[in-house]
Amino acid sequence: MRQDLAKLVYDDIGFEDITTRALIPPGLKVKGHIISKEEGISAGVELAVAIFTEFEVETEVLVADGEKLKQGQIIMEISGDPRSILSVERTVLNLMMRMSGIATLTSNIIKVVRSVNPDVIVAGTRKTTPGLQFFEKNAIRYGGGDTHRYRLDDSVLIKDNHLALVGGVVEAISLARKYASFTKKIEIEVETLEEALLAANAGADIVMLDNMDPEDVKTVLEALDDENLHDNVIIEVSGGINSDNILQFAKTGVDVISTGYITHSARSLDLSLELEKIH
C-alpha cells in the first residue's frame, strides 16, 4: 500500500482502536457491505480495496469506480476480522464518500454543459485538499472530467504572479519554451484580449482566460477566429466558475472550462458500512 495511504489509516488509529479492542474478541469473523444511501457516481473503490487488503480483509467489488449508484445499492462486500474492519472503517468511508461526492458533482456539471456544448472539457484545478489531491483528481476523472495538472511538474502554467515578475506574456512564453522539455505543454493565464492574442501568436499551447465574463470570452474567441489562431491553440476559461454560471461559459463555445468548484464545494456522498456475524 502506498506510504501516504498507510499514514492516513494509522494517523486515525493511533496506538490502538481502544473501543474495538475492548469489545471484540479475537477469532470472530464477520461479513458486511458498503451501501450507497443516495444516487451518485462511485469513486474510491480501488482505494478501499487497497486498504482492506493491507489489513487482510477480503473484498468483492460490485460497483466499480465511475459507475452509477442507486439509493440502497451495495458497492462492495467484505469479510474478515471485525477488529481490522472496524479500525479502518472511518478512513475507508471518508475517502469513498469524499471521492464519490466529487465524482457525482463532476458528472452532474458535465451533463449540464454538454447539453449546449457537446465537445467542451470540464477540468479540475489545483484547489484540492493537501495530501488528498491525487485521490480528488482521480475522483474528477471517475466523474467524466479532466484532471488538468496533478502536480507542478506536469506542464508549464504561467500565472499572473509569474508575469508580474517576468515582465510580459511574450517573454514568459519564450523563457518557458527554452527551459521546458518538448514533451511539456505551455499554458498561460491572461486577463485581457490583448494578452490572449499575444499569447496565441507567441506559440502558447493553451491560453487560459482568467476571471473574464462570458461576453469577454466570446470577444476573445471571435478575435482569434478572425486572425485564424484558434485552430492552433486551446482556449480555457477559469476563475469563479460554479454551478450557477458554468452554463453561460459553455455557451461561448470555449474548449475547456476549469473550475475548483468541483473539488472545494463538492458534498460527500452518503455511504455506510454494515456488519453481521458469520455463524
Coordinates of C-alpha atoms in Angstrom, one line a residue:
M1 CA 0.0 0.0 0.0
R2 CA 1.3 3.5 -0.8
Q3 CA 3.1 5.0 2.1
D4 CA 0.9 8.1 2.2
L5 CA -2.2 6.0 2.2
A6 CA -0.9 3.9 5.1
K7 CA -0.2 7.1 7.0
L8 CA -3.8 8.2 6.6
V9 CA -5.0 4.9 8.2
Y10 CA -2.5 4.8 11.1
D11 CA -3.0 8.5 11.9
D12 CA -6.6 7.7 12.6
I13 CA -5.9 4.5 14.6
G14 CA -3.1 5.9 16.7
F15 CA -1.6 3.4 19.1
E16 CA -4.8 1.3 19.0
D17 CA -8.5 1.3 18.5
I18 CA -9.5 1.2 22.2
T19 CA -13.2 0.6 21.7
T20 CA -12.8 -2.3 19.3
R21 CA -10.0 -4.0 21.3
A22 CA -12.2 -3.7 24.4
L23 CA -15.4 -5.1 22.9
I24 CA -14.5 -7.5 20.1
P25 CA -12.8 -10.8 21.0
P26 CA -10.1 -12.3 18.7
G27 CA -11.1 -15.0 16.3
L28 CA -14.5 -13.6 15.5
K29 CA -15.4 -13.5 11.8
V30 CA -17.9 -11.1 10.1
K31 CA -19.2 -10.2 6.7
G32 CA -20.6 -6.9 5.6
H33 CA -21.2 -4.5 2.8
I34 CA -20.7 -0.8 1.9
I35 CA -24.0 0.7 0.8
S36 CA -24.8 3.9 -1.0
K37 CA -27.6 5.8 0.7
E38 CA -28.3 8.0 -2.3
E39 CA -27.8 8.2 -6.0
G40 CA -24.4 9.2 -7.4
I41 CA -21.2 8.1 -9.1
S42 CA -19.0 5.6 -7.4
A43 CA -15.4 6.6 -6.6
G44 CA -12.7 5.4 -4.2
V45 CA -13.5 1.7 -4.6
E46 CA -10.0 0.7 -5.7
L47 CA -8.6 2.7 -2.8
A48 CA -10.9 0.9 -0.4
V49 CA -9.8 -2.4 -1.7
A50 CA -6.2 -1.5 -1.2
I51 CA -6.8 -0.5 2.4
F52 CA -8.8 -3.6 3.2
T53 CA -6.3 -5.9 1.5
E54 CA -3.5 -4.4 3.6
F55 CA -5.5 -5.3 6.7
E56 CA -6.3 -8.8 5.4
V57 CA -9.9 -8.1 4.8
E58 CA -11.4 -9.9 1.8
T59 CA -13.4 -7.8 -0.7
E60 CA -15.8 -8.3 -3.6
V61 CA -16.5 -5.3 -5.7
L62 CA -20.0 -5.0 -7.1
V63 CA -19.8 -1.4 -8.4
A64 CA -16.6 -0.2 -9.9
D65 CA -15.2 3.3 -9.9
G66 CA -17.0 5.6 -12.2
E67 CA -20.2 3.6 -12.3
K68 CA -23.7 4.9 -11.4
L69 CA -25.1 4.2 -8.0
K70 CA -28.7 3.8 -6.9
Q71 CA -30.0 4.5 -3.5
G72 CA -29.5 1.4 -1.3
Q73 CA -27.1 -0.2 -3.8
I74 CA -24.3 -2.4 -2.4
I75 CA -20.9 -1.2 -3.6
M76 CA -18.7 -3.8 -2.0
E77 CA -19.0 -6.9 0.1
I78 CA -16.3 -7.6 2.7
S79 CA -15.4 -10.4 5.2
G80 CA -12.7 -11.0 7.8
D81 CA -11.6 -10.0 11.3
P82 CA -14.0 -7.3 12.6
R83 CA -11.2 -5.7 14.6
S84 CA -9.4 -4.9 11.4
I85 CA -12.6 -3.8 9.6
L86 CA -13.8 -1.5 12.4
S87 CA -10.3 0.0 12.8
V88 CA -10.2 1.2 9.1
E89 CA -13.9 1.8 8.6
R90 CA -14.0 5.5 9.1
T91 CA -10.9 6.2 6.9
V92 CA -12.3 4.0 4.1
L93 CA -15.8 5.6 4.2
N94 CA -14.4 9.1 4.5
L95 CA -12.3 8.7 1.4
M96 CA -15.0 6.9 -0.6
M97 CA -17.6 9.5 0.4
R98 CA -15.4 12.4 -0.5
M99 CA -14.3 11.0 -3.8
S100 CA -17.9 9.9 -4.7
G101 CA -19.1 13.3 -3.9
I102 CA -16.6 14.9 -6.3
A103 CA -17.3 12.4 -9.0
T104 CA -21.1 12.9 -8.7
L105 CA -20.8 16.7 -8.8
T106 CA -18.4 16.5 -11.8
S107 CA -20.8 14.2 -13.6
N108 CA -23.8 16.4 -13.0
I109 CA -21.9 19.5 -14.2
I110 CA -20.8 17.8 -17.4
K111 CA -24.4 16.8 -18.2
V112 CA -25.4 20.4 -18.0
V113 CA -22.6 22.0 -20.0
R114 CA -22.6 19.4 -22.8
S115 CA -26.3 20.0 -23.4
V116 CA -25.1 23.3 -25.0
N117 CA -21.5 22.5 -25.9
P118 CA -21.1 18.7 -26.7
D119 CA -17.3 18.9 -27.0
V120 CA -16.4 21.1 -24.0
I121 CA -14.0 19.6 -21.5
V122 CA -14.6 20.2 -17.8
A123 CA -11.4 20.1 -15.8
G124 CA -10.4 20.4 -12.1
T125 CA -7.9 22.9 -10.7
R126 CA -5.3 22.5 -8.0
K127 CA -7.7 23.8 -5.4
T128 CA -7.6 20.4 -3.7
T129 CA -7.0 19.2 -0.2
P130 CA -3.3 18.9 0.6
G131 CA -2.4 15.2 1.0
L132 CA -5.6 14.1 -0.8
Q133 CA -5.1 15.8 -4.2
F134 CA -4.2 12.6 -6.0
F135 CA -7.5 11.0 -4.8
E136 CA -9.6 14.0 -5.5
K137 CA -8.2 14.4 -9.0
N138 CA -8.9 10.7 -9.7
A139 CA -12.5 11.4 -8.5
I140 CA -12.8 14.1 -11.1
R141 CA -11.8 11.5 -13.7
Y142 CA -14.3 9.0 -12.5
G143 CA -17.0 11.6 -12.9
G144 CA -16.0 12.1 -16.5
G145 CA -13.9 15.3 -16.1
D146 CA -10.3 16.1 -16.9
T147 CA -7.7 16.1 -14.1
H148 CA -5.8 19.1 -15.5
R149 CA -2.4 19.1 -13.6
Y150 CA -1.9 16.6 -10.8
R151 CA 1.4 18.4 -9.8
L152 CA 3.5 21.3 -10.8
D153 CA 5.8 19.1 -12.9
D154 CA 3.0 18.0 -15.3
S155 CA 3.2 21.1 -17.5
V156 CA 4.0 24.8 -17.7
L157 CA 1.3 27.1 -16.4
I158 CA 2.3 30.7 -16.4
K159 CA 0.1 32.7 -14.0
D160 CA -0.3 36.3 -13.1
N161 CA 2.4 36.4 -10.4
H162 CA 4.8 34.8 -12.9
L163 CA 4.0 37.6 -15.4
A164 CA 4.4 40.3 -12.7
L165 CA 7.9 39.2 -12.1
V166 CA 9.0 38.4 -15.7
G167 CA 7.6 41.4 -17.4
G168 CA 5.2 40.2 -20.1
V169 CA 3.4 37.4 -22.0
V170 CA 5.9 37.0 -24.9
E171 CA 9.0 37.0 -22.7
A172 CA 7.4 34.4 -20.3
I173 CA 6.4 32.0 -23.1
S174 CA 9.9 32.4 -24.6
L175 CA 11.6 31.6 -21.3
A176 CA 9.3 28.6 -20.7
R177 CA 9.9 27.2 -24.2
K178 CA 13.7 27.3 -23.7
Y179 CA 13.5 25.6 -20.3
A180 CA 10.8 23.0 -20.6
S181 CA 11.1 19.7 -22.4
F182 CA 9.4 19.4 -25.8
T183 CA 7.0 16.9 -24.1
K184 CA 5.6 19.6 -21.8
K185 CA 2.7 21.8 -22.9
I186 CA 2.9 25.5 -22.2
E187 CA -0.2 27.2 -20.8
I188 CA -0.5 30.8 -19.9
E189 CA -3.1 32.7 -17.9
V190 CA -4.3 36.0 -19.4
E191 CA -6.8 38.7 -18.4
T192 CA -7.3 40.8 -21.5
L193 CA -8.0 40.4 -25.2
E194 CA -4.6 41.9 -26.0
E195 CA -2.8 39.3 -23.8
A196 CA -4.7 36.5 -25.3
L197 CA -3.7 37.5 -28.9
L198 CA -0.1 38.0 -27.8
A199 CA 0.0 34.5 -26.2
A200 CA -1.6 32.8 -29.2
N201 CA 0.9 34.5 -31.6
A202 CA 3.8 33.6 -29.3
G203 CA 3.1 29.9 -29.5
A204 CA 1.3 29.0 -26.3
D205 CA -0.4 25.6 -26.5
I206 CA -3.2 26.7 -24.1
V207 CA -4.5 30.1 -23.3
M208 CA -6.5 30.4 -20.1
L209 CA -8.9 33.3 -19.9
D210 CA -8.9 34.1 -16.2
N211 CA -11.8 35.8 -14.5
M212 CA -13.4 37.0 -17.7
D213 CA -17.2 37.2 -18.0
P214 CA -18.9 35.2 -20.8
E215 CA -19.2 38.2 -23.1
D216 CA -15.5 38.9 -22.9
V217 CA -14.8 35.3 -23.6
K218 CA -16.9 35.5 -26.8
T219 CA -15.0 38.6 -27.9
V220 CA -11.6 36.8 -27.5
L221 CA -12.9 33.7 -29.4
E222 CA -14.1 35.9 -32.2
A223 CA -10.8 37.8 -32.4
L224 CA -8.9 34.5 -32.5
D225 CA -11.1 33.2 -35.3
D226 CA -10.6 36.5 -37.2
E227 CA -6.9 36.0 -37.1
N228 CA -7.0 32.2 -37.8
L229 CA -5.4 31.5 -34.5
H230 CA -8.0 29.4 -32.7
D231 CA -7.1 26.2 -34.6
N232 CA -3.6 26.4 -33.2
V233 CA -4.4 27.0 -29.5
I234 CA -6.7 25.5 -26.9
I235 CA -8.8 28.2 -25.1
E236 CA -9.6 27.5 -21.5
V237 CA -11.7 29.6 -19.1
S238 CA -11.3 29.7 -15.3
G239 CA -12.0 31.8 -12.3
G240 CA -15.1 32.0 -10.2
I241 CA -17.0 29.3 -12.2
N242 CA -19.6 27.4 -10.4
S243 CA -23.0 25.7 -11.0
D244 CA -24.8 29.0 -11.3
N245 CA -22.8 30.4 -14.2
I246 CA -21.0 27.5 -15.9
L247 CA -23.7 27.1 -18.5
Q248 CA -23.1 30.6 -19.7
F249 CA -19.4 29.9 -20.2
A250 CA -20.2 26.6 -22.0
K251 CA -22.4 28.6 -24.5
T252 CA -19.5 30.7 -25.6
G253 CA -18.0 27.7 -27.4
V254 CA -14.8 27.6 -25.3
D255 CA -12.7 24.4 -25.4
V256 CA -12.1 23.8 -21.7
I257 CA -13.8 25.0 -18.5
S258 CA -11.6 24.5 -15.4
T259 CA -13.1 25.1 -12.0
G260 CA -12.1 24.5 -8.4
Y261 CA -15.8 24.3 -7.6
I262 CA -16.0 20.5 -8.3
T263 CA -13.4 19.8 -5.6
H264 CA -13.7 22.6 -3.0
S265 CA -17.5 22.7 -3.0
A266 CA -18.5 19.0 -3.5
R267 CA -20.7 17.5 -0.9
S268 CA -19.7 14.0 0.3
L269 CA -22.0 11.2 -0.9
D270 CA -23.7 9.4 2.0
L271 CA -22.3 5.8 2.3
S272 CA -22.5 3.4 5.2
L273 CA -20.8 0.1 6.3
E274 CA -23.0 -2.6 7.9
L275 CA -21.6 -5.8 9.5
E276 CA -23.0 -9.1 10.7
K277 CA -21.5 -12.2 12.4
I278 CA -20.7 -15.2 10.3
H279 CA -22.3 -18.1 12.2

